[in-house]
Amino acid sequence: MAQLRPILHIDLDAFFASIEERDRPELRGKPIIIGGRPDQRGVVSTCSYAARKYGVRSAMPLTEAYRRCPHGIFLPGDMAKYKQASRQVFDIFYRFTPLVEPVSIDEAFLDLTGCTHLFGDPVAIARRIKELIKQEVGITASAGLAHNKFLAKVASDLQKPDGLVWIKPDQIAEVLHPLPISRLWGVGPKTAERLSTLGIGTIGDLATVDTQVLAGAVGQAQAQHLKRLARGEDDRPVQPESEIKSMGHEHTFPTDVADLDQVIAVLLHLAERVGRRLRRAGLYGKTVTLKLRYHDFTTLTRNASLPEPTNLDQVIYQTGKELLLRTYNGQPVRLIGISLQNLTSTAMQQLSFLEGQAEKERKARLAQTMDKIKNRFGENSITYAKVKEGEPEWEEH
Amino acid sequence: MIIDIDKGLFLQMLQTVGQIVPIKPVIPSLAGIFLQADNNQVRLTSNNLELSISIVGEAIISEPGEALIPARILTEAVRRSPAERVVLRQPAGRSAVSFQSGSVHMEILTLPVEEFPELPQFSLRQTYTLPQPLFKDMLRQVSFAISNEELRPVLTGALLSFNRDDVRLTALDGFKLACRWSSYLRSEQEAQAIVPGKAIRDLLKLLGDTELLQIGIGDNYASFEFSGARLVTRLLEGKFPDIQQFIPKQYQTQIVVGTEELWQAIERASLVCKAGTSGSVKFNIADGQIAISAQSMELGRHYETIPVQHKGEDLEIMYNIRSFIEVLRSAQAPEVVIDFHGTYGPCICRPLGQDDYFSLLMPVRLT
């Protein structure tokens, strides 16, 4: 049998609320509810542990949250700030291993195989990562260790907040069996209800029920899947971010636009954002795809392959513009989008004797400088003059 | 039209002209092969608007005529026909051709002859004659450096030049460059043409290992006549870069190495690259040896050394694996001399003891 892979699941505790507490000490320990004003439509995106005591939960309508916790501190949330903190956390992960699979802004799986000889045993690594997050980002995280993703995620949830739980192979039954079946991946309210009619409420019940009986209720495939999970089996690999297939942005104009210059200005803005995301993720794309939708909803996509992978705004923009000029038929435009495919994380640059190397380096330095300014002063602190001249109303989807 | 023709000959002719028939033709008639039968000869022609190929073969023609027949069906029908001979009949005015081979009878719908694009009319300014194998070697050694990038059209072809001292073929894409020349042909009448990469790839497949090739150069077209076939291609317009500017004068590091040895080492290095031969390999040249190494987080590491004759400075440099293999393969020599010009400069690879070829390759670097 193959050696067990140490998989670590890290979940930041009440992430958005923790960031607010970090930045505004007077809020510490208070019920913080992030999502918007209580009289607005919308749902809770995160709430602090203090708010959870009142029964407030993520994804609950704000009006309901207000009913349960009227003295709660309702905040709209500052996405840019949370993203910045999330990036700091992920940077910490990457110091230990490139095998990081982001699940969301505040959650990731790390495959620690191959880094234990450098950093010590998995528990020591998990502890070190938690410490670094506390020191450098100022928030706490819960860690779960096990030999697969499913168990690691169960583990991180067992001791929140600031927990560290390791489920060893011989503890699977002991840990899993008392848990409600809703903890299983793929079990929603519908399935849970169907299973409860069979008298199955916990994972332990599921483990002992006959597979054929189970299949009668949920179908053969689902039954096999649930049985596997109940035994603590899961063979999904940790998929690093570089397995992302495509990265792009698109923009729908508030009213259809027939002025090509304005479309081009928007294209530059989109290329700028795509370039920035690629650079942040440490990725390079080799294929540029332009998407163009006319006022009558006719939609075209055109792509071009670059001689070498890039993450530079200017290269993405120039290629996209070239495609646009070749394609554009003079009709009013409803939507424009640009994306990169064939993403790689190898930062290998093929040097050229034709195009001035100096020109390439100038573009790279420009991107670096703009990134630094944006990191410090925010995403809207700097852009290209042409984007401003276009003066579109931003409304991305 | 009634044609009675040998199956083997007909199949070979169909395969030759069929090579350029587009899979998804922009106009339907391009999917057809144009047959002209007269004087106990059949001429087949295909045309994809950039290139055309025609070929003539012997046949028994009991009634002359013309037809435009879908290439794929006709070729497959001939390939699978049971008998030694194939008979095609098309009564005048009918839009189908009857195909007969042994006891097989087929009726194949034809395309309207008048829709087949006319071949370009052009006059040849010069013609030159070379052995087919020589020209095939030239194509083989240079074609890897042709650019695929449409943004600089002239680089999607190779420069063919007939000079007083030699005939020369050059291609470059900005990352690599290859140039092959031969003094077999010294031309009083000089001429230059940029031959599209597509024509070069087709010629590579079609040229044989014996017989001569006649190359005709016109203003916008060139023709290549060989073994009964004639390929006509449009030429690329524009100015081909002068390659002298890219070639440094004095090497900083020079090695002489066995081509096969270095090639095998690089192939082994590619085993640990996640991207395979799209990955990169590192060379460390010092103390009379070259160390070859590669690694990836996912697959592992490789390291080996090969003794070389080494002159000049020590060097550490990285290359794209596929490109470097192409450079070695294209030298077509047991040993090569490689001149390096620093970690970020080009290297020039020449066959040892042979003055008719060089290629140039730029390194890669970590950004």
PDB file of N, CA and C in Angstrom, chain A residues 98-99 242-243 284 305-308 322 326 347-355 357 360-361, chain B residues 149 151-152 155 172-177 246 280 297 318 320 344 360 362-367:
ATOM      1  N   PRO A  98       4.424  23.860  -2.313  1.00  0.00           N
ATOM      2  CA  PRO A  98       3.653  24.404  -3.428  1.00  0.00           C
ATOM      3  C   PRO A  98       2.302  23.698  -3.580  1.00  0.00           C
ATOM      4  N   LEU A  99       2.137  22.565  -2.883  1.00  0.00           N
ATOM      5  CA  LEU A  99       0.903  21.795  -3.045  1.00  0.00           C
ATOM      6  C   LEU A  99      -0.192  22.356  -2.143  1.00  0.00           C
ATOM      7  N   SER A 242      -2.269  26.056  -9.535  1.00  0.00           N
ATOM      8  CA  SER A 242      -1.829  26.135 -10.922  1.00  0.00           C
ATOM      9  C   SER A 242      -2.695  25.264 -11.826  1.00  0.00           C
ATOM     10  N   GLU A 243      -3.539  24.421 -11.240  1.00  0.00           N
ATOM     11  CA  GLU A 243      -4.416  23.615 -12.073  1.00  0.00           C
ATOM     12  C   GLU A 243      -5.646  24.405 -12.504  1.00  0.00           C
ATOM     13  N   TYR A 284       1.307  32.193 -15.217  1.00  0.00           N
ATOM     14  CA  TYR A 284       1.544  32.769 -16.535  1.00  0.00           C
ATOM     15  C   TYR A 284       0.620  32.072 -17.511  1.00  0.00           C
ATOM     16  N   SER A 305      -2.397  32.418 -29.519  1.00  0.00           N
ATOM     17  CA  SER A 305      -1.382  31.785 -28.699  1.00  0.00           C
ATOM     18  C   SER A 305      -0.155  32.684 -28.652  1.00  0.00           C
ATOM     19  N   LEU A 306       0.392  32.875 -27.464  1.00  0.00           N
ATOM     20  CA  LEU A 306       1.563  33.730 -27.324  1.00  0.00           C
ATOM     21  C   LEU A 306       2.824  32.893 -27.503  1.00  0.00           C
ATOM     22  N   PRO A 307       3.905  33.532 -27.948  1.00  0.00           N
ATOM     23  CA  PRO A 307       5.151  32.768 -28.105  1.00  0.00           C
ATOM     24  C   PRO A 307       5.661  32.235 -26.756  1.00  0.00           C
ATOM     25  N   GLU A 308       5.346  32.922 -25.679  1.00  0.00           N
ATOM     26  CA  GLU A 308       5.721  32.406 -24.367  1.00  0.00           C
ATOM     27  C   GLU A 308       4.686  32.877 -23.355  1.00  0.00           C
ATOM     28  N   GLU A 322      -5.470  43.342 -30.640  1.00  0.00           N
ATOM     29  CA  GLU A 322      -5.249  42.793 -31.981  1.00  0.00           C
ATOM     30  C   GLU A 322      -6.434  41.907 -32.400  1.00  0.00           C
ATOM     31  N   ARG A 326      -9.297  42.692 -35.339  1.00  0.00           N
ATOM     32  CA  ARG A 326      -9.505  41.741 -36.419  1.00  0.00           C
ATOM     33  C   ARG A 326     -10.966  41.295 -36.497  1.00  0.00           C
ATOM     34  N   ALA A 347       8.039  29.976 -14.155  1.00  0.00           N
ATOM     35  CA  ALA A 347       8.354  31.346 -14.506  1.00  0.00           C
ATOM     36  C   ALA A 347       9.562  31.354 -15.434  1.00  0.00           C
ATOM     37  N   MET A 348       9.539  30.453 -16.405  1.00  0.00           N
ATOM     38  CA  MET A 348      10.678  30.350 -17.302  1.00  0.00           C
ATOM     39  C   MET A 348      10.449  31.313 -18.446  1.00  0.00           C
ATOM     40  N   GLN A 349      11.420  32.146 -18.692  1.00  0.00           N
ATOM     41  CA  GLN A 349      11.258  33.097 -19.786  1.00  0.00           C
ATOM     42  C   GLN A 349      12.213  32.738 -20.913  1.00  0.00           C
ATOM     43  N   GLN A 350      11.662  32.538 -22.091  1.00  0.00           N
ATOM     44  CA  GLN A 350      12.501  32.267 -23.257  1.00  0.00           C
ATOM     45  C   GLN A 350      13.022  33.603 -23.762  1.00  0.00           C
ATOM     46  N   LEU A 351      14.337  33.768 -23.743  1.00  0.00           N
ATOM     47  CA  LEU A 351      14.908  35.027 -24.199  1.00  0.00           C
ATOM     48  C   LEU A 351      14.854  35.086 -25.721  1.00  0.00           C
ATOM     49  N   SER A 352      14.754  36.293 -26.248  1.00  0.00           N
ATOM     50  CA  SER A 352      14.646  36.477 -27.687  1.00  0.00           C
ATOM     51  C   SER A 352      15.795  37.327 -28.183  1.00  0.00           C
ATOM     52  N   PHE A 353      16.220  37.098 -29.430  1.00  0.00           N
ATOM     53  CA  PHE A 353      17.229  37.995 -29.995  1.00  0.00           C
ATOM     54  C   PHE A 353      16.573  39.034 -30.895  1.00  0.00           C
ATOM     55  N   LEU A 354      15.236  38.916 -31.065  1.00  0.00           N
ATOM     56  CA  LEU A 354      14.557  39.846 -31.970  1.00  0.00           C
ATOM     57  C   LEU A 354      13.963  41.034 -31.227  1.00  0.00           C
ATOM     58  N   GLU A 355      12.884  40.748 -30.487  1.00  0.00           N
ATOM     59  CA  GLU A 355      12.243  41.827 -29.758  1.00  0.00           C
ATOM     60  C   GLU A 355      13.226  42.294 -28.696  1.00  0.00           C
ATOM     61  N   GLN A 357      15.022  42.854 -25.639  1.00  0.00           N
ATOM     62  CA  GLN A 357      14.878  42.322 -24.300  1.00  0.00           C
ATOM     63  C   GLN A 357      14.576  43.468 -23.335  1.00  0.00           C
ATOM     64  N   LYS A 360      10.886  44.197 -23.025  1.00  0.00           N
ATOM     65  CA  LYS A 360      10.198  43.226 -22.177  1.00  0.00           C
ATOM     66  C   LYS A 360      10.415  43.542 -20.707  1.00  0.00           C
ATOM     67  N   GLU A 361      11.671  43.860 -20.390  1.00  0.00           N
ATOM     68  CA  GLU A 361      11.984  44.121 -18.991  1.00  0.00           C
ATOM     69  C   GLU A 361      11.314  45.397 -18.505  1.00  0.00           C
TER      70      GLU A 361
ATOM     71  N   GLU B 149       4.059  32.130 -35.482  1.00  0.00           N
ATOM     72  CA  GLU B 149       3.319  33.276 -35.002  1.00  0.00           C
ATOM     73  C   GLU B 149       2.900  34.177 -36.150  1.00  0.00           C
ATOM     74  N   LEU B 151       1.776  37.038 -36.105  1.00  0.00           N
ATOM     75  CA  LEU B 151       1.957  38.475 -35.916  1.00  0.00           C
ATOM     76  C   LEU B 151       3.102  39.044 -36.763  1.00  0.00           C
ATOM     77  N   ARG B 152       4.105  38.217 -37.066  1.00  0.00           N
ATOM     78  CA  ARG B 152       5.167  38.671 -37.985  1.00  0.00           C
ATOM     79  C   ARG B 152       5.208  37.734 -39.172  1.00  0.00           C
ATOM     80  N   LEU B 155       8.220  35.840 -40.932  1.00  0.00           N
ATOM     81  CA  LEU B 155       8.945  34.801 -40.192  1.00  0.00           C
ATOM     82  C   LEU B 155       8.232  33.453 -40.210  1.00  0.00           C
ATOM     83  N   LEU B 172      14.037  31.932 -38.943  1.00  0.00           N
ATOM     84  CA  LEU B 172      14.233  32.358 -37.566  1.00  0.00           C
ATOM     85  C   LEU B 172      12.896  32.756 -36.972  1.00  0.00           C
ATOM     86  N   ASP B 173      12.786  32.590 -35.655  1.00  0.00           N
ATOM     87  CA  ASP B 173      11.534  32.987 -34.999  1.00  0.00           C
ATOM     88  C   ASP B 173      11.771  33.912 -33.813  1.00  0.00           C
ATOM     89  N   GLY B 174      12.995  34.351 -33.665  1.00  0.00           N
ATOM     90  CA  GLY B 174      13.293  35.259 -32.557  1.00  0.00           C
ATOM     91  C   GLY B 174      13.947  34.548 -31.392  1.00  0.00           C
ATOM     92  N   PHE B 175      13.701  33.237 -31.282  1.00  0.00           N
ATOM     93  CA  PHE B 175      14.305  32.455 -30.203  1.00  0.00           C
ATOM     94  C   PHE B 175      15.372  31.530 -30.779  1.00  0.00           C
ATOM     95  N   LYS B 176      15.121  31.101 -32.017  1.00  0.00           N
ATOM     96  CA  LYS B 176      16.094  30.250 -32.670  1.00  0.00           C
ATOM     97  C   LYS B 176      16.226  30.674 -34.132  1.00  0.00           C
ATOM     98  N   LEU B 177      17.345  30.266 -34.722  1.00  0.00           N
ATOM     99  CA  LEU B 177      17.633  30.647 -36.096  1.00  0.00           C
ATOM    100  C   LEU B 177      18.394  29.474 -36.700  1.00  0.00           C
ATOM    101  N   PHE B 246      22.531  39.296 -35.733  1.00  0.00           N
ATOM    102  CA  PHE B 246      22.216  38.499 -34.538  1.00  0.00           C
ATOM    103  C   PHE B 246      23.374  37.601 -34.104  1.00  0.00           C
ATOM    104  N   SER B 280      12.729  22.811 -18.988  1.00  0.00           N
ATOM    105  CA  SER B 280      14.042  23.365 -19.260  1.00  0.00           C
ATOM    106  C   SER B 280      15.132  22.554 -18.575  1.00  0.00           C
ATOM    107  N   MET B 297       9.399  19.877  -8.819  1.00  0.00           N
ATOM    108  CA  MET B 297       8.857  19.623  -7.499  1.00  0.00           C
ATOM    109  C   MET B 297       8.094  18.294  -7.485  1.00  0.00           C
ATOM    110  N   MET B 318      20.626  27.920 -19.130  1.00  0.00           N
ATOM    111  CA  MET B 318      19.441  27.054 -19.210  1.00  0.00           C
ATOM    112  C   MET B 318      18.786  27.165 -20.585  1.00  0.00           C
ATOM    113  N   ASN B 320      15.345  25.661 -23.130  1.00  0.00           N
ATOM    114  CA  ASN B 320      14.141  24.871 -23.359  1.00  0.00           C
ATOM    115  C   ASN B 320      14.587  23.543 -23.973  1.00  0.00           C
ATOM    116  N   TYR B 344      22.960  34.855 -20.763  1.00  0.00           N
ATOM    117  CA  TYR B 344      21.746  35.371 -21.390  1.00  0.00           C
ATOM    118  C   TYR B 344      21.916  35.640 -22.884  1.00  0.00           C
ATOM    119  N   LEU B 360      21.233  28.878 -34.208  1.00  0.00           N
ATOM    120  CA  LEU B 360      21.435  29.757 -33.058  1.00  0.00           C
ATOM    121  C   LEU B 360      20.241  29.560 -32.130  1.00  0.00           C
ATOM    122  N   MET B 362      18.525  30.930 -28.264  1.00  0.00           N
ATOM    123  CA  MET B 362      18.586  31.768 -27.074  1.00  0.00           C
ATOM    124  C   MET B 362      18.243  30.922 -25.853  1.00  0.00           C
ATOM    125  N   PRO B 363      18.858  31.243 -24.707  1.00  0.00           N
ATOM    126  CA  PRO B 363      18.561  30.480 -23.491  1.00  0.00           C
ATOM    127  C   PRO B 363      17.236  30.908 -22.865  1.00  0.00           C
ATOM    128  N   VAL B 364      16.842  30.215 -21.809  1.00  0.00           N
ATOM    129  CA  VAL B 364      15.720  30.669 -20.992  1.00  0.00           C
ATOM    130  C   VAL B 364      16.288  31.082 -19.644  1.00  0.00           C
ATOM    131  N   ARG B 365      15.482  31.824 -18.910  1.00  0.00           N
ATOM    132  CA  ARG B 365      15.925  32.148 -17.556  1.00  0.00           C
ATOM    133  C   ARG B 365      14.725  32.224 -16.639  1.00  0.00           C
ATOM    134  N   LEU B 366      15.003  32.079 -15.371  1.00  0.00           N
ATOM    135  CA  LEU B 366      13.944  32.195 -14.369  1.00  0.00           C
ATOM    136  C   LEU B 366      13.638  33.666 -14.170  1.00  0.00           C
ATOM    137  N   THR B 367      12.361  33.999 -14.178  1.00  0.00           N
ATOM    138  CA  THR B 367      12.037  35.416 -13.963  1.00  0.00           C
ATOM    139  C   THR B 367      11.734  35.652 -12.503  1.00  0.00           C
TER     140      THR B 367
END
